[in-house]
Amino acid sequence: MQGLMLVAALVATGGARAAETDTAAITRLSQAFSDASASGDAKTLDKLLDENVVFMGEDGTLSNKHDIVAGASPPPAGTRNTLVQSDFHVALHGDVAVTSFTDNATFVTYGQTAHDSFRSTEVWLRKHGSWKLVSSQTIEVPVEPPPIQLTTGELDPYVGTYQLAPGHAMRIERQGNRLVSIGRDNKPVPMLAEARDVMFRAGMPRVRFVFARNADGRITGFDVRRAGHDIQHFARS
């Protein structure tokens, strides 16, 4: 009996170690794929991608293995890209691994540095002892733009009542050196300026309030735009 218990314990330990090995392998391969994507390493991409991979980029385009490998090339001279993963999580389901992570991007272009972040979920499949990437979906992590400060004279023209439909209006008021919008709940919400006639609210980085003016320069209303799509139009009362 003790011998059987020892064997069972060894089998369980071996299984745990195998799972740890798979997790470590997927973690390493996932970062290797990000590195190859950033550096345009077509050879590594070809090695890591399954023949039937389905890849959705952050712009919504669908790509297959040929598209990805054929489109890979090193960055031009004077530029450098890096993708460093964080928040990495992997769930193993036998020969299938599902990952989620953030790619933290740094783009250096002729001495100028820019940063961006992308969230991805990916699926890896073990075939003949090797893990291959079979599916990937990526979105850009939205961030708020840096607000600019408008003078009180620049803010005052926005003050007024704007109507979406009968019984559904929004007031814009100036409180000190800022604008607030007030809806049916009577709660003032700060409106920040990204640029002249383009406003946003903190915590809503994908939404913009785009104001329109007539030929005399008077504000006539605004569109609520979400991720580039106009979803509501408010006319000035």
mmCIF file of N, CA and C in Angstrom, residues 36 43 60 73 76 78 87 92 117 119 136 152 166 176 187 225 234:
data_model
loop_
_atom_site.group_PDB
_atom_site.id
_atom_site.type_symbol
_atom_site.label_atom_id
_atom_site.label_comp_id
_atom_site.label_asym_id
_atom_site.label_seq_id
_atom_site.Cartn_x
_atom_site.Cartn_y
_atom_site.Cartn_z
ATOM 1 N N ALA A 36 9.984 38.644 -32.413
ATOM 2 C CA ALA A 36 10.110 38.468 -33.859
ATOM 3 C C ALA A 36 9.199 39.432 -34.611
ATOM 4 N N LYS A 43 11.956 34.351 -40.211
ATOM 5 C CA LYS A 43 12.321 32.957 -39.962
ATOM 6 C C LYS A 43 11.702 32.451 -38.666
ATOM 7 N N GLY A 60 -8.230 45.289 -36.788
ATOM 8 C CA GLY A 60 -9.341 44.462 -37.231
ATOM 9 C C GLY A 60 -9.066 43.632 -38.462
ATOM 10 N N SER A 73 9.664 42.295 -42.099
ATOM 11 C CA SER A 73 10.956 42.827 -42.546
ATOM 12 C C SER A 73 11.527 43.666 -41.410
ATOM 13 N N PRO A 76 13.394 49.998 -40.740
ATOM 14 C CA PRO A 76 14.382 50.781 -41.496
ATOM 15 C C PRO A 76 15.486 51.308 -40.587
ATOM 16 N N GLY A 78 17.665 53.617 -38.458
ATOM 17 C CA GLY A 78 17.270 54.764 -37.651
ATOM 18 C C GLY A 78 16.024 54.530 -36.826
ATOM 19 N N ASP A 87 1.683 41.091 -17.498
ATOM 20 C CA ASP A 87 0.354 40.571 -17.144
ATOM 21 C C ASP A 87 0.087 39.245 -17.841
ATOM 22 N N LEU A 92 -3.799 25.942 -19.404
ATOM 23 C CA LEU A 92 -3.502 24.734 -20.176
ATOM 24 C C LEU A 92 -4.715 23.809 -20.202
ATOM 25 N N SER A 117 0.434 50.301 -25.957
ATOM 26 C CA SER A 117 0.161 49.024 -25.304
ATOM 27 C C SER A 117 -0.941 48.294 -26.055
ATOM 28 N N ARG A 119 -3.401 44.599 -25.900
ATOM 29 C CA ARG A 119 -3.856 43.418 -25.170
ATOM 30 C C ARG A 119 -4.155 42.324 -26.170
ATOM 31 N N SER A 136 -4.790 34.327 -32.776
ATOM 32 C CA SER A 136 -4.380 35.509 -32.030
ATOM 33 C C SER A 136 -5.364 36.637 -32.309
ATOM 34 N N THR A 152 -11.049 81.164 -20.263
ATOM 35 C CA THR A 152 -12.480 81.297 -19.995
ATOM 36 C C THR A 152 -13.208 81.872 -21.204
ATOM 37 N N PRO A 166 -36.658 65.224 -27.814
ATOM 38 C CA PRO A 166 -37.547 65.870 -26.838
ATOM 39 C C PRO A 166 -37.486 65.166 -25.479
ATOM 40 N N GLY A 176 -15.697 77.845 -13.098
ATOM 41 C CA GLY A 176 -14.317 78.309 -12.998
ATOM 42 C C GLY A 176 -13.639 78.234 -14.348
ATOM 43 N N LYS A 187 -25.956 65.572 -12.381
ATOM 44 C CA LYS A 187 -24.604 65.443 -11.850
ATOM 45 C C LYS A 187 -23.619 66.059 -12.844
ATOM 46 N N ARG A 225 -18.914 60.808 -30.479
ATOM 47 C CA ARG A 225 -18.206 59.877 -31.374
ATOM 48 C C ARG A 225 -17.471 58.837 -30.541
ATOM 49 N N PHE A 234 -26.326 65.953 -30.797
ATOM 50 C CA PHE A 234 -27.027 66.908 -29.945
ATOM 51 C C PHE A 234 -27.037 68.258 -30.654
#
